[in-house]
Amino acid sequence: MCADYTGPDHAARRGALRSLLVENGVDALLVTDLVNIRYLTGFTGSNAVLLVHSWDMRGAEDRTVIGTDGRYAAQVAEQTPDLRAEISRATARRILELAGEWQLGRVGFESHVVTVAEHESYGELRTGLQLVPTSGLVEQLRMVKDDYEVEQLRAACAAADAGLASLLERGLLRPGRTERQVARDLEWAMFEHGAEAVSFETIVAAGVNSAVPHHRPTGAVLAEGDFVKLDFGAVVDGYHSDMTRTLVLGEPAGWQREIYELVARSQQAGREALKPGAKTAEVDAAARVVIEDAGYGAQFVHGLGHGVGLRIHEAPGVAKTSTGTLLAGVAVTVEPGVYLPGRGGVRIEDTLVVREGGPELLTLTSKNLTVVE
């Protein structure tokens, strides 16, 4: 991170969004997704509406305004001092009424977020506005991470790395313990190492359960010879990490080494394919062909990865059906897996940032097969 870079430049983010609004022919955008509002303003309350005005920069007044209710009056003043704030119980109604008074004309709304009932209520206001559906404009900006965001992702990954290391050092992953016990201990260890939250419900899947891609921890008891799949992440300043490691309790069987080494080769191929300009479907294919050529294509049942940031799953998707192209600065996961029902499974996952010259690896825990004695 640049030495003089102190935090996110929310005004610059809104400026980039204005360019997209002009391209999409709208005079303003009504932002109702709270994650998008946080990205554009820094506001972290649980109720807000943001109107971003695509003003023409020729002396016209910028009508950008954030609305929230009285619970957050002090918070919005502290977190968004550069924006006009409107305090109202009927937050969206008040912001749209202002847009009508200002005669903003064509106002976009996040059609992938707004419900049918909400849209109908907007139309009942008689503001004279033309409400225009838009989709994914802010998410398009969020794909490419700035220096501040990468720093938070790096810190979130470090908390997860340290949490797993602590779990192993303290002997908390061993036969006789349950999946739930290990999951709770791993989560607490991440909190001890800087996490403010966990990215999602931690997955601990032992033995035959490791063949279930998104198994939820149960009272199943870990046993000698088990694969143990750990899928987990930490949150720092709202940014998520995502990592999966598969370990074995005691000396691994031949089939376990075979499957693990196969997934490791696939994962390496996927990482190496992460380049600016690469098509996301081709990145998926680079990893998938390794598993298919070994005869296990039917056992790799999900996409290769996904974007990660203020949400644990965000754009871009990295899968066979993906249509996007990677840009420098995009943060993604690479997580191939092979799952053998009734026997066990392996997934290896990292969080990385796409860079010129090769991706930056943020999850640093070794990917060598770890044998827990």
Short mmCIF file of C-alpha atoms in Angstrom, two decimals:
data_model
loop_
_atom_site.label_atom_id
_atom_site.label_comp_id
_atom_site.label_asym_id
_atom_site.label_seq_id
_atom_site.Cartn_x
_atom_site.Cartn_y
_atom_site.Cartn_z
CA MET A 1 0.00 0.00 0.00
CA CYS A 2 1.20 3.50 -0.74
CA ALA A 3 2.76 5.12 2.32
CA ASP A 4 0.53 8.21 2.10
CA TYR A 5 -2.68 6.29 1.48
CA THR A 6 -4.83 6.67 4.61
CA GLY A 7 -8.22 5.33 3.61
CA PRO A 8 -10.82 4.88 0.90
CA ASP A 9 -11.57 7.84 -1.37
CA HIS A 10 -15.36 7.70 -1.39
CA ALA A 11 -15.67 10.89 -3.45
CA ALA A 12 -13.52 9.32 -6.18
CA ARG A 13 -15.70 6.21 -6.15
CA ARG A 14 -18.81 8.32 -6.60
CA GLY A 15 -17.05 10.18 -9.39
CA ALA A 16 -16.38 6.89 -11.18
CA LEU A 17 -20.02 5.93 -10.73
CA ARG A 18 -21.14 9.23 -12.30
CA SER A 19 -19.32 8.29 -15.48
CA LEU A 20 -21.31 5.04 -15.59
CA LEU A 21 -24.54 6.93 -15.02
CA VAL A 22 -23.84 9.16 -17.99
CA GLU A 23 -23.04 6.10 -20.11
CA ASN A 24 -26.36 4.54 -19.06
CA GLY A 25 -28.38 7.67 -19.73
CA VAL A 26 -29.61 8.39 -16.21
CA ASP A 27 -29.46 11.65 -14.30
CA ALA A 28 -29.09 10.01 -10.89
CA LEU A 29 -28.98 6.59 -9.25
CA LEU A 30 -31.00 5.57 -6.21
CA VAL A 31 -28.70 3.19 -4.32
CA THR A 32 -30.49 0.98 -1.79
CA ASP A 33 -28.02 -1.89 -1.38
CA LEU A 34 -26.32 -1.24 1.97
CA VAL A 35 -23.00 -2.75 0.85
CA ASN A 36 -22.96 -0.45 -2.18
CA ILE A 37 -23.79 2.52 0.06
CA ARG A 38 -20.89 1.61 2.34
CA TYR A 39 -18.57 1.39 -0.66
CA LEU A 40 -19.64 4.80 -1.98
CA THR A 41 -19.86 6.72 1.32
CA GLY A 42 -18.36 4.81 4.26
CA PHE A 43 -21.72 4.68 6.07
CA THR A 44 -22.22 1.39 7.93
CA GLY A 45 -25.69 1.74 9.45
CA SER A 46 -28.49 -0.74 8.81
CA ASN A 47 -30.85 1.70 7.09
CA ALA A 48 -29.88 4.09 4.32
CA VAL A 49 -30.68 5.28 0.81
CA LEU A 50 -28.19 7.14 -1.34
CA LEU A 51 -28.97 9.32 -4.35
CA VAL A 52 -25.91 9.84 -6.56
CA HIS A 53 -26.41 12.72 -9.00
CA SER A 54 -24.65 12.62 -12.37
CA TRP A 55 -24.22 16.40 -12.40
CA ASP A 56 -22.59 17.93 -15.47
CA MET A 57 -19.67 19.70 -13.68
CA ARG A 58 -20.53 23.04 -15.41
CA GLY A 59 -21.63 24.95 -12.37
CA ALA A 60 -24.73 22.88 -11.64
CA GLU A 61 -25.30 21.97 -8.01
CA ASP A 62 -24.44 18.41 -7.03
CA ARG A 63 -27.65 16.90 -5.66
CA THR A 64 -26.05 13.81 -4.15
CA VAL A 65 -27.69 13.07 -0.80
CA ILE A 66 -27.79 10.24 1.74
CA GLY A 67 -30.86 9.43 3.79
CA THR A 68 -31.27 7.47 7.00
CA ASP A 69 -33.47 7.50 10.10
CA GLY A 70 -33.00 9.16 13.46
CA ARG A 71 -31.14 6.24 15.01
CA TYR A 72 -28.18 7.04 12.79
CA ALA A 73 -28.21 10.86 12.77
CA ALA A 74 -24.91 11.11 14.66
CA GLN A 75 -23.35 8.21 12.79
CA VAL A 76 -24.14 9.53 9.32
CA ALA A 77 -22.74 12.95 10.27
CA GLU A 78 -19.52 11.32 11.47
CA GLN A 79 -19.07 8.83 8.64
CA THR A 80 -20.23 10.96 5.69
CA PRO A 81 -19.30 14.58 6.57
CA ASP A 82 -18.92 15.45 2.87
CA LEU A 83 -22.54 14.61 2.02
CA ARG A 84 -25.88 16.23 2.66
CA ALA A 85 -27.88 13.98 4.97
CA GLU A 86 -31.66 13.74 5.22
CA ILE A 87 -33.11 12.21 8.40
CA SER A 88 -36.52 10.63 7.93
CA ARG A 89 -38.40 7.49 8.96
CA ALA A 90 -39.62 7.12 5.36
CA THR A 91 -36.10 7.28 3.99
CA ALA A 92 -36.59 6.25 0.36
CA ARG A 93 -39.76 8.32 0.06
CA ARG A 94 -37.98 11.45 1.29
CA ILE A 95 -35.03 11.03 -1.08
CA LEU A 96 -37.30 10.48 -4.08
CA GLU A 97 -39.41 13.50 -3.12
CA LEU A 98 -36.23 15.60 -3.13
CA ALA A 99 -35.24 14.18 -6.52
CA GLY A 100 -38.66 15.20 -7.82
CA GLU A 101 -38.34 18.71 -6.38
CA TRP A 102 -34.95 19.00 -8.08
CA GLN A 103 -36.50 17.75 -11.37
CA LEU A 104 -33.72 15.22 -11.89
CA GLY A 105 -35.63 13.47 -14.65
CA ARG A 106 -34.37 9.93 -15.26
CA VAL A 107 -33.46 8.25 -11.96
CA GLY A 108 -32.01 4.77 -12.05
CA PHE A 109 -32.73 2.21 -9.36
CA GLU A 110 -30.95 -1.04 -8.51
CA SER A 111 -33.36 -3.47 -10.17
CA HIS A 112 -31.45 -6.47 -8.77
CA VAL A 113 -32.09 -5.15 -5.24
CA VAL A 114 -35.46 -3.36 -5.25
CA THR A 115 -38.49 -5.57 -4.62
CA VAL A 116 -41.67 -5.40 -6.68
CA ALA A 117 -43.49 -3.89 -3.71
CA GLU A 118 -40.81 -1.23 -3.23
CA HIS A 119 -40.91 -0.34 -6.93
CA GLU A 120 -44.68 0.01 -6.81
CA SER A 121 -44.41 2.30 -3.79
CA TYR A 122 -41.91 4.50 -5.65
CA GLY A 123 -44.36 4.91 -8.51
CA GLU A 124 -47.13 5.96 -6.13
CA LEU A 125 -45.20 9.07 -5.04
CA ARG A 126 -46.13 11.12 -8.12
CA THR A 127 -42.73 12.83 -8.21
CA GLY A 128 -42.63 13.28 -11.97
CA LEU A 129 -39.45 11.20 -12.14
CA GLN A 130 -38.85 8.53 -14.73
CA LEU A 131 -37.61 5.50 -12.82
CA VAL A 132 -35.16 3.49 -14.92
CA PRO A 133 -34.00 -0.04 -13.99
CA THR A 134 -30.23 -0.50 -13.79
CA SER A 135 -28.27 -3.52 -12.65
CA GLY A 136 -24.80 -4.00 -11.22
CA LEU A 137 -23.36 -0.52 -11.81
CA VAL A 138 -21.78 -0.16 -8.38
CA GLU A 139 -20.82 -3.84 -8.37
CA GLN A 140 -18.94 -3.20 -11.62
CA LEU A 141 -16.79 -0.65 -9.80
CA ARG A 142 -16.38 -2.86 -6.74
CA MET A 143 -14.72 -5.63 -8.77
CA VAL A 144 -11.42 -3.76 -9.03
CA LYS A 145 -9.95 -3.20 -5.57
CA ASP A 146 -8.00 -0.06 -4.67
CA ASP A 147 -4.95 -0.05 -2.40
CA TYR A 148 -7.00 0.40 0.75
CA GLU A 149 -9.26 -2.54 -0.10
CA VAL A 150 -6.35 -4.86 -0.84
CA GLU A 151 -4.82 -3.92 2.50
CA GLN A 152 -8.01 -4.92 4.30
CA LEU A 153 -8.26 -8.16 2.32
CA ARG A 154 -4.64 -8.89 3.20
CA ALA A 155 -5.38 -8.30 6.89
CA ALA A 156 -8.47 -10.53 6.74
CA CYS A 157 -6.45 -13.31 5.13
CA ALA A 158 -3.71 -12.90 7.75
CA ALA A 159 -6.28 -13.31 10.54
CA ALA A 160 -7.48 -16.55 8.94
CA ASP A 161 -3.93 -17.84 8.40
CA ALA A 162 -3.04 -17.09 12.02
CA GLY A 163 -6.27 -18.64 13.29
CA LEU A 164 -5.57 -21.96 11.58
CA ALA A 165 -1.95 -21.95 12.75
CA SER A 166 -3.13 -21.37 16.32
CA LEU A 167 -5.69 -24.17 16.08
CA LEU A 168 -3.01 -26.64 15.01
CA GLU A 169 -0.38 -25.43 17.47
CA ARG A 170 -2.80 -25.86 20.37
CA GLY A 171 -3.71 -29.40 19.31
CA LEU A 172 -7.38 -28.55 18.83
CA LEU A 173 -7.68 -30.51 15.57
CA ARG A 174 -7.40 -34.14 16.66
CA PRO A 175 -9.34 -37.43 16.79
CA GLY A 176 -12.08 -37.49 19.40
CA ARG A 177 -13.20 -33.88 18.90
CA THR A 178 -16.36 -32.97 17.01
CA GLU A 179 -16.70 -30.89 13.86
CA ARG A 180 -18.62 -28.26 15.81
CA GLN A 181 -15.93 -28.00 18.48
CA VAL A 182 -13.21 -27.52 15.87
CA ALA A 183 -15.31 -24.95 13.98
CA ARG A 184 -15.96 -22.84 17.07
CA ASP A 185 -12.31 -23.01 18.14
CA LEU A 186 -11.14 -21.95 14.68
CA GLU A 187 -13.56 -19.02 14.65
CA TRP A 188 -12.44 -17.87 18.08
CA ALA A 189 -8.80 -18.15 17.03
CA MET A 190 -9.50 -15.83 14.09
CA PHE A 191 -11.07 -13.31 16.47
CA GLU A 192 -7.97 -13.54 18.65
CA HIS A 193 -5.86 -12.63 15.60
CA GLY A 194 -7.72 -9.55 14.43
CA ALA A 195 -11.00 -10.66 12.86
CA GLU A 196 -14.04 -8.49 13.57
CA ALA A 197 -16.39 -11.20 12.28
CA VAL A 198 -16.28 -14.47 10.38
CA SER A 199 -16.91 -14.42 6.63
CA PHE A 200 -19.51 -17.21 6.79
CA GLU A 201 -20.37 -20.23 8.92
CA THR A 202 -17.09 -22.10 9.17
CA ILE A 203 -17.07 -25.47 7.40
CA VAL A 204 -15.42 -28.37 9.21
CA ALA A 205 -16.10 -31.62 7.37
CA ALA A 206 -14.44 -34.83 8.55
CA GLY A 207 -14.27 -38.29 7.01
CA VAL A 208 -17.12 -39.02 4.61
CA ASN A 209 -18.52 -35.54 5.31
CA SER A 210 -15.54 -34.02 3.50
CA ALA A 211 -17.16 -35.25 0.27
CA VAL A 212 -20.01 -32.77 0.81
CA PRO A 213 -18.86 -29.44 -0.71
CA HIS A 214 -20.74 -27.19 1.74
CA HIS A 215 -21.20 -29.47 4.72
CA ARG A 216 -22.30 -27.76 7.94
CA PRO A 217 -20.45 -28.82 11.10
CA THR A 218 -22.23 -31.45 13.19
CA GLY A 219 -21.52 -33.54 16.23
CA ALA A 220 -19.59 -36.00 14.03
CA VAL A 221 -16.41 -37.10 15.78
CA LEU A 222 -13.05 -36.80 14.02
CA ALA A 223 -11.25 -40.13 13.65
CA GLU A 224 -7.80 -41.40 12.73
CA GLY A 225 -7.42 -41.56 8.95
CA ASP A 226 -10.02 -38.87 8.22
CA PHE A 227 -9.67 -36.13 5.70
CA VAL A 228 -10.71 -32.89 7.47
CA LYS A 229 -11.79 -30.09 5.15
CA LEU A 230 -11.73 -26.59 6.65
CA ASP A 231 -13.37 -23.75 4.71
CA PHE A 232 -13.27 -20.48 6.64
CA GLY A 233 -12.61 -16.76 6.52
CA ALA A 234 -12.25 -13.60 8.57
CA VAL A 235 -13.66 -10.10 8.16
CA VAL A 236 -11.57 -6.96 8.69
CA ASP A 237 -13.14 -3.51 8.16
CA GLY A 238 -15.94 -5.17 6.23
CA TYR A 239 -13.64 -7.09 3.85
CA HIS A 240 -13.76 -10.88 3.70
CA SER A 241 -11.16 -13.58 3.27
CA ASP A 242 -11.87 -17.09 2.03
CA MET A 243 -9.59 -20.10 2.37
CA THR A 244 -9.94 -23.87 2.31
CA ARG A 245 -7.37 -26.39 3.47
CA THR A 246 -7.82 -30.16 3.64
CA LEU A 247 -5.75 -32.04 6.21
CA VAL A 248 -5.50 -35.70 7.17
CA LEU A 249 -5.46 -37.20 10.66
CA GLY A 250 -2.60 -39.67 10.72
CA GLU A 251 -0.81 -41.34 7.84
CA PRO A 252 -2.77 -40.80 4.60
CA ALA A 253 -3.89 -43.71 2.47
CA GLY A 254 -2.75 -43.96 -1.13
CA TRP A 255 -6.06 -42.77 -2.54
CA GLN A 256 -5.96 -39.74 -0.25
CA ARG A 257 -2.53 -38.71 -1.49
CA GLU A 258 -3.64 -39.25 -5.09
CA ILE A 259 -6.74 -37.05 -4.78
CA TYR A 260 -4.95 -34.39 -2.80
CA GLU A 261 -2.08 -34.10 -5.29
CA LEU A 262 -4.57 -33.94 -8.17
CA VAL A 263 -6.50 -31.07 -6.60
CA ALA A 264 -3.23 -29.30 -5.76
CA ARG A 265 -2.15 -29.47 -9.42
CA SER A 266 -5.54 -28.18 -10.54
CA GLN A 267 -5.39 -25.34 -8.06
CA GLN A 268 -1.92 -24.34 -9.23
CA ALA A 269 -3.11 -24.32 -12.85
CA GLY A 270 -6.02 -22.09 -11.90
CA ARG A 271 -3.78 -19.66 -10.03
CA GLU A 272 -1.35 -19.47 -12.93
CA ALA A 273 -4.23 -18.65 -15.31
CA LEU A 274 -5.16 -15.51 -13.37
CA LYS A 275 -3.98 -12.72 -15.64
CA PRO A 276 -5.42 -9.35 -16.69
CA GLY A 277 -7.41 -9.93 -19.86
CA ALA A 278 -8.04 -13.63 -19.19
CA LYS A 279 -11.61 -14.78 -19.70
CA THR A 280 -13.06 -16.14 -16.47
CA ALA A 281 -14.40 -19.25 -18.23
CA GLU A 282 -10.90 -19.99 -19.52
CA VAL A 283 -9.45 -19.69 -16.02
CA ASP A 284 -12.01 -22.24 -14.84
CA ALA A 285 -11.11 -24.49 -17.79
CA ALA A 286 -7.39 -24.32 -17.02
CA ALA A 287 -8.00 -25.87 -13.60
CA ARG A 288 -10.88 -28.14 -14.58
CA VAL A 289 -9.05 -29.90 -17.40
CA VAL A 290 -6.45 -31.20 -14.95
CA ILE A 291 -9.15 -32.99 -12.98
CA GLU A 292 -11.06 -34.10 -16.07
CA ASP A 293 -7.95 -35.62 -17.63
CA ALA A 294 -7.47 -37.68 -14.47
CA GLY A 295 -11.00 -39.09 -14.81
CA TYR A 296 -12.60 -37.13 -11.97
CA GLY A 297 -14.39 -34.41 -13.91
CA ALA A 298 -17.81 -35.51 -12.63
CA GLN A 299 -16.54 -35.13 -9.06
CA PHE A 300 -15.65 -31.43 -9.52
CA VAL A 301 -19.18 -30.14 -9.06
CA HIS A 302 -18.88 -26.36 -8.69
CA GLY A 303 -17.25 -23.35 -10.27
CA LEU A 304 -13.58 -22.60 -9.75
CA GLY A 305 -14.07 -19.42 -7.75
CA HIS A 306 -15.67 -16.06 -7.20
CA GLY A 307 -14.91 -12.46 -6.44
CA VAL A 308 -14.45 -11.49 -2.81
CA GLY A 309 -14.54 -8.14 -1.03
CA LEU A 310 -17.23 -6.40 1.00
CA ARG A 311 -19.26 -9.55 0.34
CA ILE A 312 -17.90 -13.07 0.52
CA HIS A 313 -19.38 -13.84 -2.90
CA GLU A 314 -19.34 -11.00 -5.42
CA ALA A 315 -18.45 -10.37 -9.03
CA PRO A 316 -16.78 -11.79 -10.98
CA GLY A 317 -17.79 -15.43 -11.04
CA VAL A 318 -15.12 -17.85 -12.26
CA ALA A 319 -16.95 -20.84 -13.74
CA LYS A 320 -17.65 -22.72 -16.96
CA THR A 321 -20.61 -20.45 -17.71
CA SER A 322 -18.92 -17.15 -16.75
CA THR A 323 -18.73 -14.46 -19.43
CA GLY A 324 -16.44 -11.87 -17.86
CA THR A 325 -12.82 -10.87 -18.36
CA LEU A 326 -10.39 -10.32 -15.50
CA LEU A 327 -8.89 -6.91 -14.83
CA ALA A 328 -5.82 -6.04 -12.78
CA GLY A 329 -6.85 -5.47 -9.18
CA VAL A 330 -9.72 -7.95 -9.14
CA ALA A 331 -9.76 -10.17 -6.02
CA VAL A 332 -10.91 -13.75 -6.59
CA THR A 333 -10.76 -17.19 -5.08
CA VAL A 334 -9.41 -20.32 -6.77
CA GLU A 335 -10.96 -23.40 -5.18
CA PRO A 336 -11.12 -26.65 -7.18
CA GLY A 337 -12.32 -29.78 -5.44
CA VAL A 338 -12.83 -33.50 -5.92
CA TYR A 339 -15.56 -35.16 -3.86
CA LEU A 340 -15.96 -38.93 -3.58
CA PRO A 341 -19.28 -39.75 -1.86
CA GLY A 342 -18.92 -42.25 0.95
CA ARG A 343 -15.14 -41.83 1.06
CA GLY A 344 -14.05 -38.21 1.35
CA GLY A 345 -13.12 -35.12 -0.58
CA VAL A 346 -10.50 -32.42 -1.03
CA ARG A 347 -10.79 -28.72 -1.73
CA ILE A 348 -7.88 -26.27 -1.76
CA GLU A 349 -8.73 -22.58 -1.89
CA ASP A 350 -6.83 -19.30 -1.88
CA THR A 351 -7.79 -15.64 -2.11
CA LEU A 352 -5.70 -13.77 -4.68
CA VAL A 353 -5.50 -10.41 -6.44
CA VAL A 354 -5.02 -10.36 -10.21
CA ARG A 355 -1.80 -8.53 -11.11
CA GLU A 356 0.37 -7.95 -14.14
CA GLY A 357 3.14 -10.52 -14.00
CA GLY A 358 1.19 -12.99 -11.85
CA PRO A 359 -1.42 -12.95 -9.09
CA GLU A 360 -0.74 -11.75 -5.56
CA LEU A 361 -1.43 -14.55 -3.07
CA LEU A 362 -3.14 -13.32 0.10
CA THR A 363 -3.79 -16.61 1.92
CA LEU A 364 -0.33 -17.84 2.87
CA THR A 365 -0.92 -21.12 4.74
CA SER A 366 1.01 -23.95 3.09
CA LYS A 367 -0.83 -26.04 0.53
CA ASN A 368 1.33 -29.12 1.12
CA LEU A 369 -0.68 -32.02 2.50
CA THR A 370 -0.67 -31.49 6.26
CA VAL A 371 -0.61 -34.70 8.28
CA VAL A 372 -1.85 -34.14 11.83
CA GLU A 373 -0.22 -36.71 14.12
#
